XYZ file of C-alpha atoms in Angstrom:
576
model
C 155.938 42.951 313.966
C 153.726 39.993 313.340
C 151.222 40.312 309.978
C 148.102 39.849 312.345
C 149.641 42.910 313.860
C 149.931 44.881 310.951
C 146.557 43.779 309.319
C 144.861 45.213 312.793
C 147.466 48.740 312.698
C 146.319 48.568 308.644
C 142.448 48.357 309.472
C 142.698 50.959 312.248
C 144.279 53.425 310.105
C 141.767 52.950 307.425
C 139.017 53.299 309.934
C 140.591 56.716 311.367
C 140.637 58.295 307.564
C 137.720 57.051 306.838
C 136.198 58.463 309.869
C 136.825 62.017 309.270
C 133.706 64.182 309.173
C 132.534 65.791 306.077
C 130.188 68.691 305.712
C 127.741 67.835 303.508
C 123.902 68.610 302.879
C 121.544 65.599 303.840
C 121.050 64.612 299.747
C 125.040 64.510 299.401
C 125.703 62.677 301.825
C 122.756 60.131 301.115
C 124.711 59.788 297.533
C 128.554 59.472 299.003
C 126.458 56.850 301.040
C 125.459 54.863 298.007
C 128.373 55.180 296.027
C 130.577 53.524 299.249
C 128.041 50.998 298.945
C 128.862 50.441 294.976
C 125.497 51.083 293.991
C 125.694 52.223 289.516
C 122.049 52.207 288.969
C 119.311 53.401 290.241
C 115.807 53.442 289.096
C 113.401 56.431 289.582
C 110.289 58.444 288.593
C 111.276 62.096 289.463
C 109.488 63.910 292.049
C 109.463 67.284 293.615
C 110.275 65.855 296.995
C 113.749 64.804 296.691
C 114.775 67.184 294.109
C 118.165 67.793 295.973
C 118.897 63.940 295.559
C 118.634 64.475 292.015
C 120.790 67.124 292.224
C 123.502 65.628 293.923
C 123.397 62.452 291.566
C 124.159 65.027 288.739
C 127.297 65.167 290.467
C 127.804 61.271 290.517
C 128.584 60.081 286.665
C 129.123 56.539 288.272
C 125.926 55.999 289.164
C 123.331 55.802 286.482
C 120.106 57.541 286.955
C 117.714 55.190 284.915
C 114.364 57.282 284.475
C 111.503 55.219 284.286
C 107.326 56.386 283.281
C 105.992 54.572 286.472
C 106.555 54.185 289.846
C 105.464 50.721 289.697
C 107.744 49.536 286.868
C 110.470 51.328 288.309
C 110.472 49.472 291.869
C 110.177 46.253 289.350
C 113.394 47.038 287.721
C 114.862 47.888 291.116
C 113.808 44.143 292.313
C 114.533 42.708 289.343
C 118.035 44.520 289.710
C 118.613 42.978 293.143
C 117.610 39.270 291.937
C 120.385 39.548 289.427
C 123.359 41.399 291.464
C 122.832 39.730 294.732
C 123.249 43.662 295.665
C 120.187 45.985 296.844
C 118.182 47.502 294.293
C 117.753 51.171 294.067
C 114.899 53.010 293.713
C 113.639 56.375 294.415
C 109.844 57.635 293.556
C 108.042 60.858 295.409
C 105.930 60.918 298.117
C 102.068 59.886 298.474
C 100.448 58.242 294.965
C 104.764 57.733 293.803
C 104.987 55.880 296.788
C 101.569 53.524 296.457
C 102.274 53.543 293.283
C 106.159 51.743 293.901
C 104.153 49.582 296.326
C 103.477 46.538 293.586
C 107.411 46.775 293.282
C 108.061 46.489 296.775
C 105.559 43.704 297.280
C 107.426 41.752 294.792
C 110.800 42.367 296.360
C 109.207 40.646 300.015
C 107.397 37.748 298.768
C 110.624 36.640 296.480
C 112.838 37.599 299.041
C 115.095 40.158 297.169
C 117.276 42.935 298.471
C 116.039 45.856 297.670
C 116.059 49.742 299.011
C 113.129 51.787 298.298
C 113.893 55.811 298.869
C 110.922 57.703 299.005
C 110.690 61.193 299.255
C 108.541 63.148 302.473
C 106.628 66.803 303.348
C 108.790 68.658 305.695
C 109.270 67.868 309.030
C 107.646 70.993 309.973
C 104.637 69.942 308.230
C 104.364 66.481 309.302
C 100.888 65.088 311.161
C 98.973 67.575 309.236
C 97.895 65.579 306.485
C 100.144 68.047 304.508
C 99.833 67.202 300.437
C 100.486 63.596 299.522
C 101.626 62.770 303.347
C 101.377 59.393 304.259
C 102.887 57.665 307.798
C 104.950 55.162 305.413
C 105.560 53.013 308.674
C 102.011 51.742 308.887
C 101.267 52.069 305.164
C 104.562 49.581 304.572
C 105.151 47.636 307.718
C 103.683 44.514 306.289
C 105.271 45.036 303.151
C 109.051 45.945 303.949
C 111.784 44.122 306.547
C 112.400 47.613 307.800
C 110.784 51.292 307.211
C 113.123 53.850 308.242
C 112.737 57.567 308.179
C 115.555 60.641 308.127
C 114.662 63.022 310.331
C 118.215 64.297 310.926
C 120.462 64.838 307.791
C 123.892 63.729 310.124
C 122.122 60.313 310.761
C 121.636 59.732 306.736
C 125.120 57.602 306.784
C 123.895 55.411 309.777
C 120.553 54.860 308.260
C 121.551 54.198 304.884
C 123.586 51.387 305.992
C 121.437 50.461 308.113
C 119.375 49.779 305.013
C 121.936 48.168 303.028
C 122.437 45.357 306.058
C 118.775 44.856 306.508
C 118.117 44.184 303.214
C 120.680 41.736 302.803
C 120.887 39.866 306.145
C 118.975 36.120 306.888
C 116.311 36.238 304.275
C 116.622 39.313 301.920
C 113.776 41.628 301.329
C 113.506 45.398 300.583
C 113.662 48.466 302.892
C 112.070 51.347 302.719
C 114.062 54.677 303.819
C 111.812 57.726 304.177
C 113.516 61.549 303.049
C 112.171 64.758 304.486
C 112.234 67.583 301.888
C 113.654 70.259 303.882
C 116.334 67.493 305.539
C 117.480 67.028 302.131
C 118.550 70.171 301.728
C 120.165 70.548 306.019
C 123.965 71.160 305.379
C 125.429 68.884 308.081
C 128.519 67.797 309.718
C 128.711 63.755 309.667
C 131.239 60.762 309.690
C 130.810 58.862 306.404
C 129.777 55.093 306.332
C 132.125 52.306 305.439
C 130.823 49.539 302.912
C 128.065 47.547 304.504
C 129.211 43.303 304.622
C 127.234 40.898 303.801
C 126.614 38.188 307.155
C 125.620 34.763 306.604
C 124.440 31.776 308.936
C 126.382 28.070 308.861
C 125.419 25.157 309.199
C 127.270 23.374 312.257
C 128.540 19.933 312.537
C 126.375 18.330 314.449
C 123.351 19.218 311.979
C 125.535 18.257 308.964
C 126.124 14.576 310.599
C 122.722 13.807 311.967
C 121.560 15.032 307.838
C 124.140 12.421 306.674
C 122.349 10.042 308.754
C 118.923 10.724 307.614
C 120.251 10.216 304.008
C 121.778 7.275 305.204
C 118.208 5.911 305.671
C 116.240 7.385 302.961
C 115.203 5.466 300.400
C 112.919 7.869 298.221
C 114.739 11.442 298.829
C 113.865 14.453 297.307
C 115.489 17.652 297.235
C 113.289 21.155 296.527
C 115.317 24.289 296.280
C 114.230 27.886 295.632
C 114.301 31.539 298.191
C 116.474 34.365 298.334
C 120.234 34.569 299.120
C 121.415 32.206 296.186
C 124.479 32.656 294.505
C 126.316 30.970 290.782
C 128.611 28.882 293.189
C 125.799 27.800 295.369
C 123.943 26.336 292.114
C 127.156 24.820 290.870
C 127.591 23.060 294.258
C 124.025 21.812 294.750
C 124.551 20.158 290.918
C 128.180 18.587 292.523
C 125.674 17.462 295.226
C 123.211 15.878 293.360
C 125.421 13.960 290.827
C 127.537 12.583 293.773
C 124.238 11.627 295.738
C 121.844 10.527 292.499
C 119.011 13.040 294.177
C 116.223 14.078 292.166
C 115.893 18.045 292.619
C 112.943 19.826 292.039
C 112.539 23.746 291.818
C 110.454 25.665 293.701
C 107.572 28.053 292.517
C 109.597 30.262 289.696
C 113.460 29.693 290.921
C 113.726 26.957 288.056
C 117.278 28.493 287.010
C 118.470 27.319 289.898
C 118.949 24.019 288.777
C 120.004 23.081 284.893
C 117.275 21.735 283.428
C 118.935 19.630 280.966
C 120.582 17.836 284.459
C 119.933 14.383 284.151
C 119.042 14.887 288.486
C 116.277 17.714 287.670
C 113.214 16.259 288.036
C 110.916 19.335 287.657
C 109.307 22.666 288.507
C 106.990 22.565 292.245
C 105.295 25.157 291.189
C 101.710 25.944 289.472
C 100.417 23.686 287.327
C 102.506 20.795 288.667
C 102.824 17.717 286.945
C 100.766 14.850 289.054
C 103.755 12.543 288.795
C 105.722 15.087 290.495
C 103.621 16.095 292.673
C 103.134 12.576 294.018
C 106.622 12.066 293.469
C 106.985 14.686 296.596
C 103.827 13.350 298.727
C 105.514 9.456 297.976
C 109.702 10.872 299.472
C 110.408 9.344 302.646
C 113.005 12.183 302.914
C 112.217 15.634 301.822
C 115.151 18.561 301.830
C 114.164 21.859 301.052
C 116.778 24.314 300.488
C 115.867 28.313 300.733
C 112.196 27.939 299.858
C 110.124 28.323 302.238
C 107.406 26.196 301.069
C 104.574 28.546 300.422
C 100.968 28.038 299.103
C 102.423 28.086 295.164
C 105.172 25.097 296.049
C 103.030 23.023 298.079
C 99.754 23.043 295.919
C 97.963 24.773 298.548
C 99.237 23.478 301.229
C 98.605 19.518 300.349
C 102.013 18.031 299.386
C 102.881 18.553 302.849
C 100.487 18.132 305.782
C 100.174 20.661 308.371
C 101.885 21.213 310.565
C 103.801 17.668 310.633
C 104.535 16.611 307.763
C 104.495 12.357 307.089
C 107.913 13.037 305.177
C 111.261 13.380 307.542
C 111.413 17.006 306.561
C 114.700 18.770 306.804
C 114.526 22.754 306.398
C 117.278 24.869 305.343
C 116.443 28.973 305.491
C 118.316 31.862 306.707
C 115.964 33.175 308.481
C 115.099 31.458 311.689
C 111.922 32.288 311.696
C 111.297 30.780 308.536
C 111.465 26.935 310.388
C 108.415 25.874 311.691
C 106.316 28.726 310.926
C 103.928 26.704 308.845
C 105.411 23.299 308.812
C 107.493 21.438 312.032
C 110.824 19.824 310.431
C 112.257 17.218 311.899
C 115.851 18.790 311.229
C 115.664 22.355 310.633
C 118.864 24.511 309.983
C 119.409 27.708 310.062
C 122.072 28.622 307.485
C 122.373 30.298 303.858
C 122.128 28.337 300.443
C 125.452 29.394 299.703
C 127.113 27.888 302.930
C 124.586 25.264 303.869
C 125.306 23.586 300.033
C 129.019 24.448 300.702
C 129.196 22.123 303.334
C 126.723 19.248 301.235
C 129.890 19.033 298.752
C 131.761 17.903 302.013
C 129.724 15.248 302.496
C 130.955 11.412 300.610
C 129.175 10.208 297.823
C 126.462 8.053 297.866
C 127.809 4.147 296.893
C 124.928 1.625 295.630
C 122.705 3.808 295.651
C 119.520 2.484 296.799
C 117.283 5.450 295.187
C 118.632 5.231 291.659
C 115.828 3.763 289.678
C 113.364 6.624 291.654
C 115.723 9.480 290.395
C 116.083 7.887 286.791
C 112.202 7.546 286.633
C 111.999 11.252 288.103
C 113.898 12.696 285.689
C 112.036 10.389 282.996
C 108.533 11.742 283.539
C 109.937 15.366 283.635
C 110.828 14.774 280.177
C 107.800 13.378 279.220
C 106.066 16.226 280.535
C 108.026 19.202 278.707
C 106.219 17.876 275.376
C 104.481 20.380 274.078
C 100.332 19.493 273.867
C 97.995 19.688 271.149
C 95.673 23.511 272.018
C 93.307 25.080 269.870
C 94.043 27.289 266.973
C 96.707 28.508 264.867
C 98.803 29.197 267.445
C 100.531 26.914 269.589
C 102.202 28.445 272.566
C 103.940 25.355 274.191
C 105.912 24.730 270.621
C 107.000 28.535 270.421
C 108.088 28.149 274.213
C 109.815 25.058 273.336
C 110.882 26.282 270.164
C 113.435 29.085 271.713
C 115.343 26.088 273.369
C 117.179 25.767 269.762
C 116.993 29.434 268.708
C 118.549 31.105 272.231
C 121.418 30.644 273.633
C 121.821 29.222 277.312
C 122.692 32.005 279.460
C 119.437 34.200 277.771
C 117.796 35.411 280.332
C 113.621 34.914 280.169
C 111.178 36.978 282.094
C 107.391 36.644 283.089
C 105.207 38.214 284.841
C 101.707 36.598 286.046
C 98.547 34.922 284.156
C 97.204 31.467 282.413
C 100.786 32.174 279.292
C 103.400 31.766 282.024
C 102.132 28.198 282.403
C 103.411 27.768 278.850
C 106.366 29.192 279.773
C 107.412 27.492 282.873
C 106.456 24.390 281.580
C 108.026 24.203 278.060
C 111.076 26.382 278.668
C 114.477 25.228 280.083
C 116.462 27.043 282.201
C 120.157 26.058 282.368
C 122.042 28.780 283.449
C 121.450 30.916 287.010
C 119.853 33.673 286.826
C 118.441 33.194 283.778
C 114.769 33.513 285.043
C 113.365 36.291 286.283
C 109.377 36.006 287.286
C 107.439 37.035 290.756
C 106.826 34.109 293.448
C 104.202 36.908 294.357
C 101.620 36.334 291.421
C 102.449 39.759 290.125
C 101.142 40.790 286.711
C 103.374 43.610 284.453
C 106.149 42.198 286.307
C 107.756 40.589 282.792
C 109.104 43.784 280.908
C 110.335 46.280 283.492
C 112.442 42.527 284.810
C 113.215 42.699 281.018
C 114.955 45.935 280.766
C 116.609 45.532 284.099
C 118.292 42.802 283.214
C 119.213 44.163 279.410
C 120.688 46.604 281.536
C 122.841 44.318 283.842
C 124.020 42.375 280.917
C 123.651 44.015 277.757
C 125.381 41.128 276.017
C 122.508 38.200 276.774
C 119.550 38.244 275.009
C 116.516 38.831 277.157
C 112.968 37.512 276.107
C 109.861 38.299 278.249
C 106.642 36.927 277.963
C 103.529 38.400 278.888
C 99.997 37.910 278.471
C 97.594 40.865 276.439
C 96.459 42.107 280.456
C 99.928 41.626 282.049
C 101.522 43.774 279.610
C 99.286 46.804 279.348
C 99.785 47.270 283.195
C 103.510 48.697 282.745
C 103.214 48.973 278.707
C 104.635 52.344 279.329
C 107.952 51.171 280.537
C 108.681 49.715 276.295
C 109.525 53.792 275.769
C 112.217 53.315 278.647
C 113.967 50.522 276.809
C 113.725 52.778 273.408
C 115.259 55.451 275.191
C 117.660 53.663 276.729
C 118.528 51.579 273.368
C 117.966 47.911 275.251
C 117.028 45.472 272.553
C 114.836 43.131 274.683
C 112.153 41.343 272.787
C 108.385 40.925 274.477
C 106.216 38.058 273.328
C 102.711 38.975 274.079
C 100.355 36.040 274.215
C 97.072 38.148 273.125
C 93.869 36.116 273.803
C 91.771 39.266 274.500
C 91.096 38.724 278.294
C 92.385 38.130 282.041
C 92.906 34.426 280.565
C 93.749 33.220 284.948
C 90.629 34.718 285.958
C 88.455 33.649 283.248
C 89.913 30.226 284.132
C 88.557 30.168 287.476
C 85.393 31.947 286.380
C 84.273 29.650 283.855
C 85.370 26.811 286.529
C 83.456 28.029 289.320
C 80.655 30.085 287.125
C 80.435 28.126 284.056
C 79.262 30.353 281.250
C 78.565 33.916 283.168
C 81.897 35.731 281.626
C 81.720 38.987 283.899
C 85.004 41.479 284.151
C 87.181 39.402 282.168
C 87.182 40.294 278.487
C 89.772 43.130 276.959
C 90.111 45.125 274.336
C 93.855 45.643 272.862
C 95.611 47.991 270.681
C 97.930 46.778 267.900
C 100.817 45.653 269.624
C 103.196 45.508 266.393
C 101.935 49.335 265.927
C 102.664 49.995 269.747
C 106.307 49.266 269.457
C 106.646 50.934 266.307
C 105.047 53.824 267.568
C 107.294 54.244 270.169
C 110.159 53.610 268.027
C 110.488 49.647 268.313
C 110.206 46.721 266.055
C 106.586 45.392 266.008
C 105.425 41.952 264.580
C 102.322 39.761 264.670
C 102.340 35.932 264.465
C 99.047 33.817 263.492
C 100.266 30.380 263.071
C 103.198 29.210 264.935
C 104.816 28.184 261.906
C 105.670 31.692 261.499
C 107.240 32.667 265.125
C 110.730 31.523 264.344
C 111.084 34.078 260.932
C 109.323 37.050 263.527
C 111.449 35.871 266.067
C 114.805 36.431 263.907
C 113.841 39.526 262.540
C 112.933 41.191 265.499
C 116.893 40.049 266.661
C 117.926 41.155 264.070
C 116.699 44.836 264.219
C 118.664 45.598 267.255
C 115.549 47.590 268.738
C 113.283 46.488 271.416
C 110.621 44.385 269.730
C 107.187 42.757 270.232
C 106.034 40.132 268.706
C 102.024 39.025 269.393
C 100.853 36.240 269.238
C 97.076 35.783 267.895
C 96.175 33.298 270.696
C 92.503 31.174 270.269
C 90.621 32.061 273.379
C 89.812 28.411 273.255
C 93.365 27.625 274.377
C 93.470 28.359 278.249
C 95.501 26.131 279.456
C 97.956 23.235 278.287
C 96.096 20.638 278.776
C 92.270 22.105 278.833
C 90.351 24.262 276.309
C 88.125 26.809 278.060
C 85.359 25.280 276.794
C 86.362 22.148 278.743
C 87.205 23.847 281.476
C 83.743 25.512 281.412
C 81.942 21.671 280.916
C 83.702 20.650 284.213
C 86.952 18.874 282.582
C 89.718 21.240 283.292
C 92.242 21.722 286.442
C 90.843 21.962 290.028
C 91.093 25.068 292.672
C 94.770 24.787 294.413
């Protein structure tokens, strides 16, 4: 007997045992389902509606049931989860305000394109259309929000739609799911077939696009590569560095996916993101050639829409995304391939070096003004967030993972910070604030041997604050460095820019952070001159407990390069 001929007798058998139905309630076999998918984690916020599921992971040791004090922070860790596995997310909240509430979660999970499988529990079926308490048609109230909302309404279909789930979420460009649980189906015992493991499908990049790209380069003279999206993997990074070095192409990152290029690579040339250095910026307006890889060049990585005109842009565009609807949707490239980072770069490292390379003296002066630019600035007061940033270059190691979540500090961070390993970033391309420490503890849990740092501003923080208890409880020594300048420092920005001196909405009041964390059984510290971050900085390592440290922050010092007083006078950065 040939070996094809026994793989195919092999497969068949396995399909036939694993086809044998089970009788199972609706909440069992939604748990079988996720454990044949691999899942170990999932996040929650317990609810009365899907009490059975909760029951039935009491009989799953293997999958760890982390319990979270918002719905919101949970569906962060969930996302955050998926960025770092490659593998959907988990998370389950209740029906109604659980459900809104997760919805700042989810939104995250669809603008950064991460796999991710929201389970929300539902009234009855017999109750449903009634406005029955905390019902909500989670079709319309998440259709622009999720790839797919799905609902149970027959416990012997939970198999099917569970994997369902699992290959939406992870097909062409990822995004999260959300999967709908009647009470009372929960609890239907059912015959059903089990699902197998659901398999990963990804688009190539055919010949004919590969040569016609190698012919493009073959004309370029000022090339540019911008990478960033969903669906990236360790290898894929690795490969688009073999790229780079063998072609001498600047790279730049798109908004917030700067680990997926090592900064200290002599061909990184920057972050196309927010506050984007000019050089680079005109570096992209000046390429004659322009390859963008995954991103899929939204309002944050093209300044507003400017670096690129719309729809056709005067660079030869070529667009790589796994999602074909992706190409041409705003802008009209002139090669546009549909295809995954990992396999699209795959077949890059088949393509032969560049020899005299025409281009060399624009890459060297790339990467030269990207180093210019990580230099910290002079800001007001005692505090000096761009040195701190720049400070942890020396005192963490490379694969620490750093985490953000939205406001005028992560401008410090993404600026002054470099990234050099993947997946050692973790911060929304959706803008969302309290993002930072619920990313924080998902990833302490993922790797509990990396340090994980997360920065957050005073008003980014307090909106999942409550989520510090989960990483006492749960013994994750992440450390939070709170920039505390006592308002919404973005907004004020704009304010003051567009209504000089009429401060409306935009001033806080804070608790003592170093009290906070002690009070909830962390390690608390408070930092007035940055002279004194590094000694905070060790100690809170060195306690082994989850730790804040705030900063005292001038209000003064807005921005990197303008005080808000300058920015108030007309002298600091313009609207996108």
């Amino acid at each position: 007997m040939s070996n094809m001929n026994s793989a195919l007798l092999s497969i068949a058998g396995r399909k036939q045992e694993g086809d044998a139905p089970v009788v199972r309630t609706g909440a069992q076999l939604l748990v079988d389902t996720l454990q044949i998918n691999g899942v170990d984690r999932a996040f929650c916020v317990p609810g009365e509606s899907y009490l059975a599921v909760l029951d039935a992971l009491h009989d799953a040791p293997d999958i760890q049931l982390v319990v979270c004090r918002q719905e919101g922070g949970a569906a962060m860790m969930a996302e955050a989860h998926g960025k770092l596995t490659g593998r959907p997310g988990i998370c389950f909240v209740t029906r109604g305000p659980g459900a809104t509430n997760a919805s700042a979660g989810l939104h995250v999970a669809f603008q950064d394109s991460t796999p991710m499988i929201l389970f929300i529990g539902q009234v009855g079926r017999d109750m449903r259309d009634r406005e029955a308490f905390q019902e909500l048609d989670y079709r319309r109230v998440f259709g622009q929000m999720a790839k797919d909302v799905l609902e149970v309404d027959a416990a012997e279909r939970m198999p099917e739609i569970v994997s369902r789930a699992f290959h939406t979420a992870t097909a062409g460009r990822p995004g999260p799911v959300v999967v709908a649980l009647p009470e009372d189906m929960l609890r239907d015992k059912v015959e059903a077939i089990p699902a197998r493991p659901w398999q990963p499908v990804e688009t190539d990049v055919g010949q004919p696009e590969l040569e016609r790209l190698q012919a493009l380069l073959a004309a370029a003279e000022r090339p540019f590569v911008i990478v960033g999206g969903g669906g990236w993997t360790a290898e894929a990074a690795a490969d688009l560095q073999a790229f780079a070095a063998a072609h001498k192409i600047p790279v730049g990152a798109s908004f917030r996916c700067q680990d997926y290029f090592d900064n200290t690579n002599p061909f990184y040339a920057g972050h196309v993101g927010v506050g984007i250095d000019a050089n680079l910026a005109r570096r992209v307006r000046d390429a004659d050639l322009l390859v963008v890889i995954g991103a899929r060049l939204g309002e944050m990585t093209t300044s507003g829409y400017t670096l690129l005109q719309v729809p056709s842009p005067q660079q030869v565009l070529v667009h790589v995304h796994a999602d074909a609807e992706e190409l041409g949707r705003v802008y009209r490239p002139d090669l546009g391939i549909n295809a995954s980072p990992h396999r699209f770069v795959k077949a890059l490292t088949r393509l032969p070096g560049a020899e005299n390379c025409r281009w060399l003296d624009w890459t060297t002066a790339a990467r030269r003004e990207f180093e210019a630019f990580i230099q910290p600035t002079a800001v007001p007061g005692g505090v000096n967030l761009g040195k701190i940033v720049a400070s942890l270059r020396d005192m963490l190691p490379p694969e620490a993972i750093v985490t953000n979540g939205a406001g005028n500090y992560a401008t410090w961070v993404h600026r002054f910070h470099l990234y050099s390993r993947f997946r050692s970033q973790l911060a929304p391309t959706s803008g969302s604030m309290g993002y930072g420490l619920p990313a924080a503890i998902a990833a302490q849990f993922v790797h509990r041997d990396r340090p994980v740092v997360c920065f957050a501003g005073d008003g980014c923080f307090m909106m999942t604050c409550q989520e510090f208890s989960t990483a006492v409880r749960y013994d994750l020594p992440v450390i939070v460095v709170i920039a505390n300048n006592g308002m919404y420092g973005t907004i004020r920005m704009h304010q003051e820019r567009d209504y000089p001196s009429r401060v409306s909405g935009t001033d806080l009041m804070n608790p003592d952070f170093a009290q906070f964390a002690e009070s909830c059984g962390g390690h608390g510290e408070i930092v007035e001159k940055t002279e004194d971050f590094a000694a905070a900085f060790q100690r809170a390592r060195a306690s082994g407990k989850p730790s804040i440290i705030e900063l005292r922050i001038d209000p003064e010092a807005l921005t990197p390069n303008a005080s808000l007083s300058q920015i108030r006078n007309g002298l600091g950065p313009k609207k996108r």
